[in-house]
Short mmCIF file of C-alpha atoms in Angstrom, two decimals:
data_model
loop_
_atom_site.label_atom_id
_atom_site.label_comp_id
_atom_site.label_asym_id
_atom_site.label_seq_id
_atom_site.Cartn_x
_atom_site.Cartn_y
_atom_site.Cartn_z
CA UNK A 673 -66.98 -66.04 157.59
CA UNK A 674 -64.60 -68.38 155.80
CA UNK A 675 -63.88 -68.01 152.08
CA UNK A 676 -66.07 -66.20 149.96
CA UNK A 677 -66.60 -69.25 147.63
CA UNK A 678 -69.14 -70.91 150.30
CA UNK A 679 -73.16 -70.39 150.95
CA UNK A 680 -74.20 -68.14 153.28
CA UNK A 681 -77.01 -69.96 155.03
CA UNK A 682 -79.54 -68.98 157.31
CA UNK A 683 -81.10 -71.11 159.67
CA UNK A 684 -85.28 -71.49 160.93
CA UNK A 685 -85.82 -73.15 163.75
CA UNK A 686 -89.07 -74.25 164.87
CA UNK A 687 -90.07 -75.63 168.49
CA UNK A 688 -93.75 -76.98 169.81
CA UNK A 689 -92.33 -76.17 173.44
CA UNK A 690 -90.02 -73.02 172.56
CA UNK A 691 -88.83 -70.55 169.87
CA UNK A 692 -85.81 -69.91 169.19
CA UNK A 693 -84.02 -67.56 166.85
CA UNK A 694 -80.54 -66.91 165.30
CA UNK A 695 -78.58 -63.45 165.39
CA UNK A 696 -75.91 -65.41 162.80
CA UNK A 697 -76.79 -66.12 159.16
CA UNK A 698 -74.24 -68.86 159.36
CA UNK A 699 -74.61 -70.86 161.73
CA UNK A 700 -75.88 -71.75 165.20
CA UNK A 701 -74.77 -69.62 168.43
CA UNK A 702 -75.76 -70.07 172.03
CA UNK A 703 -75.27 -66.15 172.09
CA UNK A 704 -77.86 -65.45 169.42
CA UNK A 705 -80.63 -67.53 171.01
CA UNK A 706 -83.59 -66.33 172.16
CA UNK A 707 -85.57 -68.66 174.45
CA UNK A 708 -89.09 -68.42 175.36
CA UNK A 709 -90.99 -71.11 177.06
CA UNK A 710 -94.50 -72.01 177.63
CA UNK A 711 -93.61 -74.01 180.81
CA UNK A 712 -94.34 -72.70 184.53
CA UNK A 713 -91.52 -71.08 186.06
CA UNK A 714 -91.66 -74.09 188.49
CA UNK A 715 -90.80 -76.34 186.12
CA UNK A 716 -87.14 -77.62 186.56
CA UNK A 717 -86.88 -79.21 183.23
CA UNK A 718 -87.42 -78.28 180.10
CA UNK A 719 -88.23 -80.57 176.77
CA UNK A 720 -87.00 -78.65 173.62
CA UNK A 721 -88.20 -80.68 170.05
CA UNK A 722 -86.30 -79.28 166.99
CA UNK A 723 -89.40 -79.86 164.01
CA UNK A 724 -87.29 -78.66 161.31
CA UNK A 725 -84.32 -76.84 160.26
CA UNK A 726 -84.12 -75.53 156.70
CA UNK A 727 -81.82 -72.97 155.36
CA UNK A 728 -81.41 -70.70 152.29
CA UNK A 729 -78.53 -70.73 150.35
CA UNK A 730 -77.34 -67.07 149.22
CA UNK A 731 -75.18 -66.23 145.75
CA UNK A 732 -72.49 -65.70 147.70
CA UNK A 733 -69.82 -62.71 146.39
CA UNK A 734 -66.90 -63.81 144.62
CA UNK A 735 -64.97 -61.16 143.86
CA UNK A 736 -64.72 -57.61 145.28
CA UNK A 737 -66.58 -56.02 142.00
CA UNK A 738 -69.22 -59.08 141.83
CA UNK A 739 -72.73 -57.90 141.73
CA UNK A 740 -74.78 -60.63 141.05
CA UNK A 741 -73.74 -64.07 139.62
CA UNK A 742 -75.11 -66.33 137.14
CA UNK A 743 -75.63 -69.65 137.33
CA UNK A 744 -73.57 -72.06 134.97
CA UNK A 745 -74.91 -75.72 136.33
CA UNK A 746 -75.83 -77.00 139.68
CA UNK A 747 -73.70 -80.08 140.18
CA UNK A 748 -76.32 -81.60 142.51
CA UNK A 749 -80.25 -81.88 141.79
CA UNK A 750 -82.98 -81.41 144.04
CA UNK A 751 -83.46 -84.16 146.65
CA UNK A 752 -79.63 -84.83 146.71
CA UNK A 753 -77.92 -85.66 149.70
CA UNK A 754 -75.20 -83.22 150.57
CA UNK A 755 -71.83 -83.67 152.64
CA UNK A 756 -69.98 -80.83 153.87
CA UNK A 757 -67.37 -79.20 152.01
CA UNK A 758 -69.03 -80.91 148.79
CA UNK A 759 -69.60 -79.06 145.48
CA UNK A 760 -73.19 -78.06 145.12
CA UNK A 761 -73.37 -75.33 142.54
CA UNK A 762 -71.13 -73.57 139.07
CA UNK A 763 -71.41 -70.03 139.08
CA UNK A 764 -70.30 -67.39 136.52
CA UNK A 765 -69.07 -64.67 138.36
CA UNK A 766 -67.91 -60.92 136.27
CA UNK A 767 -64.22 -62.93 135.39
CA UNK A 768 -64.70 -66.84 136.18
CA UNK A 769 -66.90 -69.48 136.57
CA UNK A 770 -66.28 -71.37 140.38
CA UNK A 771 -67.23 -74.21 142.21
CA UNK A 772 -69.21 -73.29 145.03
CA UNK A 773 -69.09 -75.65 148.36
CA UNK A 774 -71.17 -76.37 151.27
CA UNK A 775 -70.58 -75.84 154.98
CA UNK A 776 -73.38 -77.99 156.04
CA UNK A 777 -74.32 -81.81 155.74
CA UNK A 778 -77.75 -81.90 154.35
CA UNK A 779 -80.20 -82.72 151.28
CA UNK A 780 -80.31 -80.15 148.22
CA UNK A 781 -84.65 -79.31 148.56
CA UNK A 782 -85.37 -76.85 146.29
CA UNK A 783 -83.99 -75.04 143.11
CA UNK A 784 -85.04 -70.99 143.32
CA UNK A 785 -82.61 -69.87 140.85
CA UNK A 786 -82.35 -72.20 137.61
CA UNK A 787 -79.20 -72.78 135.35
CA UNK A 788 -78.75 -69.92 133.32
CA UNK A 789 -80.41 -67.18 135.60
CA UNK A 790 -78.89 -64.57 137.01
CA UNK A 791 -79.48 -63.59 140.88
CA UNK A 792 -77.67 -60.66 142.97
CA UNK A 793 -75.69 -61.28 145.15
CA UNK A 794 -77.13 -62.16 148.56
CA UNK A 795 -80.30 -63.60 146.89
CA UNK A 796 -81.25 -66.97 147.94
CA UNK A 797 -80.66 -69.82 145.25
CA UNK A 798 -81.92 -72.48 146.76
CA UNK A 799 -82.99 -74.10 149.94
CA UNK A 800 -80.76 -76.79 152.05
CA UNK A 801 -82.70 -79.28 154.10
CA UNK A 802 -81.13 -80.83 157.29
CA UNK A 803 -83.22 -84.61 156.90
CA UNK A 804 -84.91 -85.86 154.29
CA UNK A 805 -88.07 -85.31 155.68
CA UNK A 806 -87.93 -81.83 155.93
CA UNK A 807 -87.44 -81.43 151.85
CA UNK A 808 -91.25 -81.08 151.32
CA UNK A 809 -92.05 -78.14 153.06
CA UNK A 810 -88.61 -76.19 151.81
CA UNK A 811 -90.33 -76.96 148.17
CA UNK A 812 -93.45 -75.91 149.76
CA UNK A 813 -91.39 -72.68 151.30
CA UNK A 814 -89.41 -72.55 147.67
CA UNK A 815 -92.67 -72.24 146.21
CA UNK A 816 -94.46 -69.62 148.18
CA UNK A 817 -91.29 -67.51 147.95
CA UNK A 818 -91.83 -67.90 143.74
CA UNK A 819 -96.08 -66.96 143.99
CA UNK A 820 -94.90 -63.82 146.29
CA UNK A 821 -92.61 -62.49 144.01
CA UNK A 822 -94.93 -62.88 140.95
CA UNK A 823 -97.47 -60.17 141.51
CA UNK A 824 -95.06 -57.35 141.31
CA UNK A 825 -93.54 -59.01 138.01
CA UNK A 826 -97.20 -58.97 136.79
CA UNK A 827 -97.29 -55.64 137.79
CA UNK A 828 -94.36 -54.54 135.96
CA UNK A 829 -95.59 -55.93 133.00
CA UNK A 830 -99.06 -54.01 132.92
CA UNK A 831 -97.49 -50.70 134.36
CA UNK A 832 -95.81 -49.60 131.27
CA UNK A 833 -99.16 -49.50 129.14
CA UNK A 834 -100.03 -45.61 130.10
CA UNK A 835 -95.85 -44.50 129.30
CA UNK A 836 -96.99 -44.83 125.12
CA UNK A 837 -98.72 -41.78 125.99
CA UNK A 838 -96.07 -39.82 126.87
CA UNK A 839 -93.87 -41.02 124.19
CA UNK A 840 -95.84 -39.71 121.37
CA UNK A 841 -94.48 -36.31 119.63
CA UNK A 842 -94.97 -33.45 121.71
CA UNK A 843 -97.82 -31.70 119.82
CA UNK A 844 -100.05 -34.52 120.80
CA UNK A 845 -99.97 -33.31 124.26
CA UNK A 846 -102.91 -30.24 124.70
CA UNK A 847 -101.09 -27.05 126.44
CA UNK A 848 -102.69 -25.47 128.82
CA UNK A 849 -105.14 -22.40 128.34
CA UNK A 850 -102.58 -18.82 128.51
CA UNK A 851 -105.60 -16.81 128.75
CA UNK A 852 -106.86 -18.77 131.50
CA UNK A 853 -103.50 -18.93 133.27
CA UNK A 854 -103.52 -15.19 132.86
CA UNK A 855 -106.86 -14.64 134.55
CA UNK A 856 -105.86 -15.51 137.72
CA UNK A 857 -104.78 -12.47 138.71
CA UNK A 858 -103.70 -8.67 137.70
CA UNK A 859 -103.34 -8.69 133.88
CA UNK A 860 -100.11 -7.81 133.10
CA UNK A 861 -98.61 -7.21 129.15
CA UNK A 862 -96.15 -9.51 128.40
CA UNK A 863 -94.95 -9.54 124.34
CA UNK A 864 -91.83 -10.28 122.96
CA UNK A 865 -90.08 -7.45 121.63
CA UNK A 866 -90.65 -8.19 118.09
CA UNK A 867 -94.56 -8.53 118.91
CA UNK A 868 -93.61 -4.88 120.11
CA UNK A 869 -92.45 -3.71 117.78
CA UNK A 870 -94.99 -5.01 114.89
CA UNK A 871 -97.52 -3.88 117.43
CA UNK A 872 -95.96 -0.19 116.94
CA UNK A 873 -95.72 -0.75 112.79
CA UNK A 874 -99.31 -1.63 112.45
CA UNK A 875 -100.49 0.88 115.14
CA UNK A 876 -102.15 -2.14 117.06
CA UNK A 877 -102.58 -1.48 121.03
CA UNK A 878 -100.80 -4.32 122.57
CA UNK A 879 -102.96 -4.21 125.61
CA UNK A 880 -106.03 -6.07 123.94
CA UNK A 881 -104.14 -8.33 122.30
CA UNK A 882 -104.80 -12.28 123.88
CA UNK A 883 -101.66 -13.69 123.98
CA UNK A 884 -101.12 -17.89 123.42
CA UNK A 885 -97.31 -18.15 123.83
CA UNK A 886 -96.12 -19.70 126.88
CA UNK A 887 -97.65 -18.17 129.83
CA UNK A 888 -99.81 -15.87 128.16
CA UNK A 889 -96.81 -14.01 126.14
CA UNK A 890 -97.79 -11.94 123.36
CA UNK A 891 -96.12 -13.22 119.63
CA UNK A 892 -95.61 -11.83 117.00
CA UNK A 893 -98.39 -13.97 115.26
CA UNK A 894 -101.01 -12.81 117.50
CA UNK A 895 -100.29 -9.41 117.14
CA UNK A 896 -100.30 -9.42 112.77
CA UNK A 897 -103.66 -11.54 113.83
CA UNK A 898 -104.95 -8.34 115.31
CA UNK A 899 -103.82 -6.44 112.78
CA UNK A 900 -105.84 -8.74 110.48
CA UNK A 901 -102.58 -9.63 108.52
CA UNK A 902 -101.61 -13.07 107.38
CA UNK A 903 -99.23 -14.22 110.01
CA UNK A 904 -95.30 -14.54 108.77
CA UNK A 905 -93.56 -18.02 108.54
CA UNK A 906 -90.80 -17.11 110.37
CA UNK A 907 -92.78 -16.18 113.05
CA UNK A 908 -95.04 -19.21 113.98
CA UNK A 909 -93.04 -21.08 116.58
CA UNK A 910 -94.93 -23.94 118.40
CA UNK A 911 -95.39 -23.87 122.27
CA UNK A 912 -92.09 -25.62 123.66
CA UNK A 913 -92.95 -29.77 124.63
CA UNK A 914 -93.53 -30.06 128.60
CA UNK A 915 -89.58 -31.28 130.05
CA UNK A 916 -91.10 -34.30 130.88
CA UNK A 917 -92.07 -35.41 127.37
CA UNK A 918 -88.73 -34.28 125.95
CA UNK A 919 -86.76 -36.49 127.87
CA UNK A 920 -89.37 -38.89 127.20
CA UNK A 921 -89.16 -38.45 123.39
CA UNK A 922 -85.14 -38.27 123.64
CA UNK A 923 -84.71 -41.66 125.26
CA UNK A 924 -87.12 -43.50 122.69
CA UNK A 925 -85.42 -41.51 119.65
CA UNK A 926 -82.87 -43.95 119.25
CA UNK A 927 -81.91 -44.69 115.96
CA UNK A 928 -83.76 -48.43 114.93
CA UNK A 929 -82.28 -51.22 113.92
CA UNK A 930 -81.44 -52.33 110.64
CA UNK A 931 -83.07 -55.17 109.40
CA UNK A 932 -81.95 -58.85 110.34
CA UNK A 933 -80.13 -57.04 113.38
CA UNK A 934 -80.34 -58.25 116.84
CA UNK A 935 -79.79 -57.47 120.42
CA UNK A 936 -77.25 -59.53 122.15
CA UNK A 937 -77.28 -58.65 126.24
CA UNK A 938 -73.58 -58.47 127.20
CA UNK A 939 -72.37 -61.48 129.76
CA UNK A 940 -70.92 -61.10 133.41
CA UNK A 941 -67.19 -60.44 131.97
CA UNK A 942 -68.66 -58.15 129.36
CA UNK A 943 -70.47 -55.90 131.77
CA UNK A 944 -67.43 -56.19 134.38
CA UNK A 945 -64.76 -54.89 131.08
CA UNK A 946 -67.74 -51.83 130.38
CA UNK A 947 -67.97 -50.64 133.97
CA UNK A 948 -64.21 -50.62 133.82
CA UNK A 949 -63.44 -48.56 131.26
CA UNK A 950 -66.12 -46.65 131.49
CA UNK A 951 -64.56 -46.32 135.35
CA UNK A 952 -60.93 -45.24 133.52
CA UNK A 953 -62.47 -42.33 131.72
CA UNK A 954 -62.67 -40.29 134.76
CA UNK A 955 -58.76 -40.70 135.22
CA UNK A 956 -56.14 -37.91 133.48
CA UNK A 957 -54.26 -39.99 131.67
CA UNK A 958 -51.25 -39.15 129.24
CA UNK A 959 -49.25 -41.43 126.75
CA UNK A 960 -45.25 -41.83 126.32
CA UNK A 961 -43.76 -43.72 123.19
CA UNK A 962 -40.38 -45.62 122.97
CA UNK A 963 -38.55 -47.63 120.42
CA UNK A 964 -36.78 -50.31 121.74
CA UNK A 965 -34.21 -52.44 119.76
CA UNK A 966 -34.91 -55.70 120.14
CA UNK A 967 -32.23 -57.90 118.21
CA UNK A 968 -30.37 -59.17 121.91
CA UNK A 969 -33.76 -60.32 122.97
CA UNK A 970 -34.83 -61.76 119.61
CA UNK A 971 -31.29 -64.08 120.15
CA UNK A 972 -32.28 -64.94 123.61
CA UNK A 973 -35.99 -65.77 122.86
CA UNK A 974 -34.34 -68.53 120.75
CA UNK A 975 -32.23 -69.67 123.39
CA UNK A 976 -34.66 -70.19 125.84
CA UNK A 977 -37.90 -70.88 123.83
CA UNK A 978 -36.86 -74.62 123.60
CA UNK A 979 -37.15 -74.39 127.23
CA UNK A 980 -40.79 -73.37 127.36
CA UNK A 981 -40.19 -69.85 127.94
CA UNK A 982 -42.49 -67.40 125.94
CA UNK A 983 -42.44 -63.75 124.65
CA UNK A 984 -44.44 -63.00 127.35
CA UNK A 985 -42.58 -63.75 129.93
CA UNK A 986 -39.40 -62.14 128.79
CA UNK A 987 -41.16 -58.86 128.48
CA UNK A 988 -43.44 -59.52 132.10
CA UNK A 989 -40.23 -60.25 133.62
CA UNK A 990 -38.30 -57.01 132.19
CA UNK A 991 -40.95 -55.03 133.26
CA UNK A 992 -40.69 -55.91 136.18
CA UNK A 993 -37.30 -55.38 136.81
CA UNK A 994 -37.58 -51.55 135.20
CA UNK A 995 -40.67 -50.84 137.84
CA UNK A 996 -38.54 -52.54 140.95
CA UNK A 997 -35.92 -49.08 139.70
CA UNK A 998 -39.17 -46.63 139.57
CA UNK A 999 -41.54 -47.41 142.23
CA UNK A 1000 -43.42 -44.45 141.18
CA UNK A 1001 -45.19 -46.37 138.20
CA UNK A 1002 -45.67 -49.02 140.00
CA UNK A 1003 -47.99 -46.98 142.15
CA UNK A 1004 -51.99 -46.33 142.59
CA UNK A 1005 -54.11 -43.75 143.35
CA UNK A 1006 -57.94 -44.77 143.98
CA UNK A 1007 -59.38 -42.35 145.81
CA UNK A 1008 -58.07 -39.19 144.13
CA UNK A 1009 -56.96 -37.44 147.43
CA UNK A 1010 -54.02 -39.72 147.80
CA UNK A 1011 -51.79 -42.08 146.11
CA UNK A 1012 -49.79 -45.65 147.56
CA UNK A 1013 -46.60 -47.20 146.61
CA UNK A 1014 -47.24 -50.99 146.41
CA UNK A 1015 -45.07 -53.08 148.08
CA UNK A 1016 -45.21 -55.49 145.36
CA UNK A 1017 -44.64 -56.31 141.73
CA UNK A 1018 -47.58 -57.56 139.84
CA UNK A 1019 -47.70 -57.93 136.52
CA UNK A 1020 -51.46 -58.40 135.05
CA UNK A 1021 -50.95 -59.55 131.64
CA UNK A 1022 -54.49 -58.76 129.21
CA UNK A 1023 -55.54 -61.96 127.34
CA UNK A 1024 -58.73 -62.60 124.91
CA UNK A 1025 -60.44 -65.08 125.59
CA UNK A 1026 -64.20 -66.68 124.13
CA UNK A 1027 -66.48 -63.57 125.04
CA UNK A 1028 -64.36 -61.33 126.41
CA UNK A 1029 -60.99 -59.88 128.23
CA UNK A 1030 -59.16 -60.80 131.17
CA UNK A 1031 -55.91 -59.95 132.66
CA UNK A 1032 -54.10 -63.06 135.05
CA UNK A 1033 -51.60 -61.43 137.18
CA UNK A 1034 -48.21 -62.55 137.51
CA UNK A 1035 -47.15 -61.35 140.92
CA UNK A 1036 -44.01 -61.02 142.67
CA UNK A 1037 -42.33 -60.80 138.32
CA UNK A 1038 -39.36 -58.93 139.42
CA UNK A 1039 -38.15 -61.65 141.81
CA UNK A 1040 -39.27 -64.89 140.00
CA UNK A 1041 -36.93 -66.83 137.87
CA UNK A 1042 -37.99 -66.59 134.60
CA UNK A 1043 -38.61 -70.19 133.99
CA UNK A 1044 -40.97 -70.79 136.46
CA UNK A 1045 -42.30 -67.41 135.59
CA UNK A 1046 -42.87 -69.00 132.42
CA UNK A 1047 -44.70 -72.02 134.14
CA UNK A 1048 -46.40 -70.12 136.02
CA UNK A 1049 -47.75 -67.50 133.03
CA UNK A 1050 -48.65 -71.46 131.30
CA UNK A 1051 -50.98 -71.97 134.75
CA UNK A 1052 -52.39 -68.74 134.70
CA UNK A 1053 -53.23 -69.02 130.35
CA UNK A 1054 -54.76 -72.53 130.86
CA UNK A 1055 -57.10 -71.22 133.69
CA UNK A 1056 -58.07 -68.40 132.22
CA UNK A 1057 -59.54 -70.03 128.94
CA UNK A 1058 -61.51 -72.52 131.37
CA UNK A 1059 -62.75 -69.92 133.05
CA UNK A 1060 -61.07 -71.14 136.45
CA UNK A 1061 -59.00 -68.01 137.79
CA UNK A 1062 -59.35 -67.64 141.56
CA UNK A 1063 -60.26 -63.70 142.52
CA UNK A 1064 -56.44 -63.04 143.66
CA UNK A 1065 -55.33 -64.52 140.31
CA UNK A 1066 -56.91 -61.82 138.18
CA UNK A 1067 -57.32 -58.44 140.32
CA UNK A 1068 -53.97 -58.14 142.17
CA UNK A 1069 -52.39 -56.44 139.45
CA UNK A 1070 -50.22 -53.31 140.05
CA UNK A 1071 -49.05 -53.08 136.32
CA UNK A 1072 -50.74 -54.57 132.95
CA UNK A 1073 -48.84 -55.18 129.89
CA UNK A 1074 -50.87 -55.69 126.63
CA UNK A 1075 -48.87 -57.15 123.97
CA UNK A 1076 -50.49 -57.45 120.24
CA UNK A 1077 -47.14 -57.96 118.46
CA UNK A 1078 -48.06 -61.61 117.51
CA UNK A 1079 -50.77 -60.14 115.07
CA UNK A 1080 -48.62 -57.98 113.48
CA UNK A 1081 -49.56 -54.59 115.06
CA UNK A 1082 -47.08 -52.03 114.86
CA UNK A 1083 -48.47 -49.62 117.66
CA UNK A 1084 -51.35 -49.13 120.00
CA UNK A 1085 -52.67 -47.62 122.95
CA UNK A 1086 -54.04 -49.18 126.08
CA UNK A 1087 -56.88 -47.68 128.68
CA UNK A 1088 -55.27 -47.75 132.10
CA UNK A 1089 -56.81 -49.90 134.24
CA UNK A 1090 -58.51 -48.45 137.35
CA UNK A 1091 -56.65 -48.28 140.51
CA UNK A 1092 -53.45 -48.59 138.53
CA UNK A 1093 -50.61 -45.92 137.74
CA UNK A 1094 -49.84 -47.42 134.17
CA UNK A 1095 -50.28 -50.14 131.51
CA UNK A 1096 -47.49 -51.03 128.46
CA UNK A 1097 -48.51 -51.48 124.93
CA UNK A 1098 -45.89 -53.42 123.37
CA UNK A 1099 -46.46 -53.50 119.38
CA UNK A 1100 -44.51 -56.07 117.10
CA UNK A 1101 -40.81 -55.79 116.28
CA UNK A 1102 -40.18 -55.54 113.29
CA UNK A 1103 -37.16 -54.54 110.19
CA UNK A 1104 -35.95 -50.86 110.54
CA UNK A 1105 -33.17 -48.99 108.96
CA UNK A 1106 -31.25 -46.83 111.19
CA UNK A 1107 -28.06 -44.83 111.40
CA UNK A 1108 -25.64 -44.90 113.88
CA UNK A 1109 -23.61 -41.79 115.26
CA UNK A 1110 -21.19 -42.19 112.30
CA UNK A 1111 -23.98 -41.66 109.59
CA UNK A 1112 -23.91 -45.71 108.56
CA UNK A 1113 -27.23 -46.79 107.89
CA UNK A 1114 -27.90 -50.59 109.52
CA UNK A 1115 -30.76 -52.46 109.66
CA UNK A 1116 -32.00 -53.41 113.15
CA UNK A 1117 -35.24 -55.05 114.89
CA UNK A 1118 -37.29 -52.31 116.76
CA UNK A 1119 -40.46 -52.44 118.34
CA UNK A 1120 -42.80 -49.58 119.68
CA UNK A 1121 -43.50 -49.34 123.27
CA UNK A 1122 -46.69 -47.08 124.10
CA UNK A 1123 -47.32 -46.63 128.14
CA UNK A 1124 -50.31 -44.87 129.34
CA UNK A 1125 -49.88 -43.69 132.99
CA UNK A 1126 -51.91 -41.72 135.99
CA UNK A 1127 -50.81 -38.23 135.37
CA UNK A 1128 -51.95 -37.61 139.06
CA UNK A 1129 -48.63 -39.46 140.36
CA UNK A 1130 -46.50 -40.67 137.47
CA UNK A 1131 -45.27 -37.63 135.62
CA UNK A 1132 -43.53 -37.36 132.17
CA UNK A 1133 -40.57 -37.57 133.29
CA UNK A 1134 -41.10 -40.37 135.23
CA UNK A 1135 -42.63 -42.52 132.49
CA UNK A 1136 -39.32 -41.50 130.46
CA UNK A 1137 -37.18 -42.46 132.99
CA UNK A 1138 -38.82 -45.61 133.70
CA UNK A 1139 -38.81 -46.63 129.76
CA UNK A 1140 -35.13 -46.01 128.95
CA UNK A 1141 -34.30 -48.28 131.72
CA UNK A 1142 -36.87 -51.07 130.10
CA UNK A 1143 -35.31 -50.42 126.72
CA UNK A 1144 -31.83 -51.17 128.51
CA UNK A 1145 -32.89 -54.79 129.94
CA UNK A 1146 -34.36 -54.93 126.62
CA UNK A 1147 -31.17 -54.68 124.92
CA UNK A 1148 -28.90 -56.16 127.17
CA UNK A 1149 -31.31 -59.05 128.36
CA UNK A 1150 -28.50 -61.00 130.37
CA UNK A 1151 -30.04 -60.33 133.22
CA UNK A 1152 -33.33 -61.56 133.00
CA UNK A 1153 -32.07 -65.18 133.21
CA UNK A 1154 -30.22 -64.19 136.41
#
């Protein structure tokens, strides 16, 4: 299959004279074809009618962690004539929206999945029609596929009338009979031991005492009712709620909302950025702070800003350089048994955008120059914001640096990334007074470095090691315009 960007489609062939059916979902294959014919063996010639040929076009996967997909607009509208290789369909995966093309001429039938619905990947979107003639019955097809999947949604939505049941406070559910329960076989005397030993106190023979805790167990209330006392407060405990209706009544205890509130569902990106850090919290992480002076840097950010190189780029590209000396924090571990050196460089770099997070990766950073690294980092920024980042462009990354100096923070920590061995927080440089080895006080620009690393293959001495050489191309930056 070519590019993951194209329909899946799977063809129906009908025949008056023979049937025929496909092993591929993609296209066509003498191999996969089944022949039957209704013809006498004698025959020596065979007449084979094609009646129709529709396929159904699948949400095809566009990135490894895609689940299902969302769709933004269909470019073309039902009835539409199609050419191969043609844009037919926008869809929102978990980090971009793409174009999605067709590999077959055609005519767009039918519409299954609407703008603005959401369909797993795999599930069929919409129906491609080989002639125009054959785009009634795929709307005729389209349409039987929607009546067939509307009794179980009907279904769904009278099923949960009985749950309310269940949800209501324990009490409200009748216990079963202990006495009853008991009868079933050899009475046996089972108290607790203060029912014991009130039993003892009020000379009360335990033995003809009816028990109602839980499986017939003698209390202490039943035993000060024998006694014809008036029971203790301390001692009435109600029967414990059947497990079923306590998990019942803990999952509809939530706390309400307050008034005016609403519920906003998250979107693909939102829901990729939760399964990911929810992902990272299973990782044994630790955290390693660094100043770093940043005066020589400051100069040659002035230098070469004119130029159209940014911040970022200066710090992607020194990073860089440090890992290409530590290879160790450059490394990933993903299935917690063993651990790889990559063989490249790539710098993911996080950046906000509307509705969410997203890190473009900016690989190969310890060999580019760093003007086109600069260009490049431009490319990457502009297609992020439009929501046009190709798969490779966003979840190659070996290393992520998250820099929230421009708003003034001082320090931070970042949550590692899965399937990486570290991530930089780089906080804002700012005015600090400092002495040198001869007591003088000086005033010098320092920022805060924070790195949170994989403590199952980059160790603390490692991370150390690693950041004293950054804060050296730091502060003799020369050689990041080499």
């Amino acid at each position: 299959m070519a590019a993951s960007s194209s329909f899946l489609l799977t063809p129906s062939l009908s025949n008056s004279k023979s049937t025929i059916s496909f092993a591929s979902s993609v296209s066509p294959s003498l191999r996969g074809v089944v022949f039957r014919s209704s013809t006498p063996a004698s025959s020596h010639r065979r007449v084979m009618t094609v009646r129709s040929k529709i396929r159904e076009i699948f949400m095809p996967a566009l990135s490894s962690t895609m689940t299902e997909g969302k769709i933004v607009s269909w470019i073309k509208t039902e009835g539409e004539k199609l050419a191969k290789g043609e844009s037919v369909v926008v869809v929102e995966s978990d980090k971009a929206d793409m174009d999605v093309e067709t590999f077959y001429d055609g005519y767009l039938a039918a519409i299954v999945v609407g703008e603005g619905e959401t369909a797993p990947v795999g599930a069929a979107i919409g129906l491609l029609a080989e002639t125009e003639a054959e785009i009634e019955e795929a709307k005729t097809k389209a349409a039987s596929k929607s009546s067939s999947s509307a009794p179980p949604a009907a279904a769904e939505a009278v099923a949960p009338s009985p749950p309310p049941a269940t949800s209501s406070p324990a009490p409200a559910i009748p216990q079963p009979s202990p006495v009853a329960a008991a009868s079933d076989g050899p009475r046996k005397t089972v108290a607790t031991p203060y029912a014991k030993k009130l039993a003892k106190q009020h000379k009360v023979d335990i033995g003809s005492v009816a028990g109602t805790g839980p499986f017939g167990r003698i209390t202490a209330s039943d035993v000060e009712a024998a006694a014809g006392i008036a029971p203790s407060k301390s001692s009435v405990a109600p029967p414990p709620p059947p497990p079923s209706a306590t998990v019942k009544a803990t999952a509809t205890n939530s706390p309400p909302l307050l008034p005016d509130s609403s519920v906003v569902p998250f979107t693909a990106m939102q829901s990729a950025v939760s399964k990911n850090m929810i992902e990272s919290l299973s990782v044994p992480t630790f955290r390693v702070g660094y100043p770093v002076n940043t005066d020589a840097l400051d100069a040659l950010y002035e230098k070469v800003k004119p130029k159209g190189v940014t911040m970022t780029a200066l710090l992607a590209k020194a990073a860089g350089m440090a890992l290409a000396q530590h290879p160790v924090v450059n490394a990933s571990c993903k299935d917690g048994k063993s651990f790889s050196y990559n063989s490249n460089i790539n710098v993911a770099v996080a950046v906000a955008i509307n509705g969410g997070l997203i890190t473009p990766v900016l690989q190969d950073a310890d060999k580019l120059d760093l003007y086109l690294l600069s260009q490049k980092w431009k490319e990457l920024v502009g297609k992020a914001r439009s929501k046009q980042l190709q798969p490779h462009e966003y979840n190659s990354g070996t290393f992520t640096l998250s820099n929230l100096g421009m708003f003034g923070v001082d320090r931070f920590d970042a949550i590692l990334p899965p399937g990486q061995g570290a991530i930089m927080a780089v906080g804002a440089s700012k005015p600090t007074v400092v002495a040198d080895k001869d007591g003088f006080f000086s005033v010098k620009n320092k920022m805060l470095v924070n790195v949170t690393a994989d403590h199952r293959i980059v160790y603390g001495a490692d991370l150390a090691a690693f950041l004293q050489t950054f804060a050296k191309i730091i502060e003799n930056p020369d050689s990041l315009t080499l």
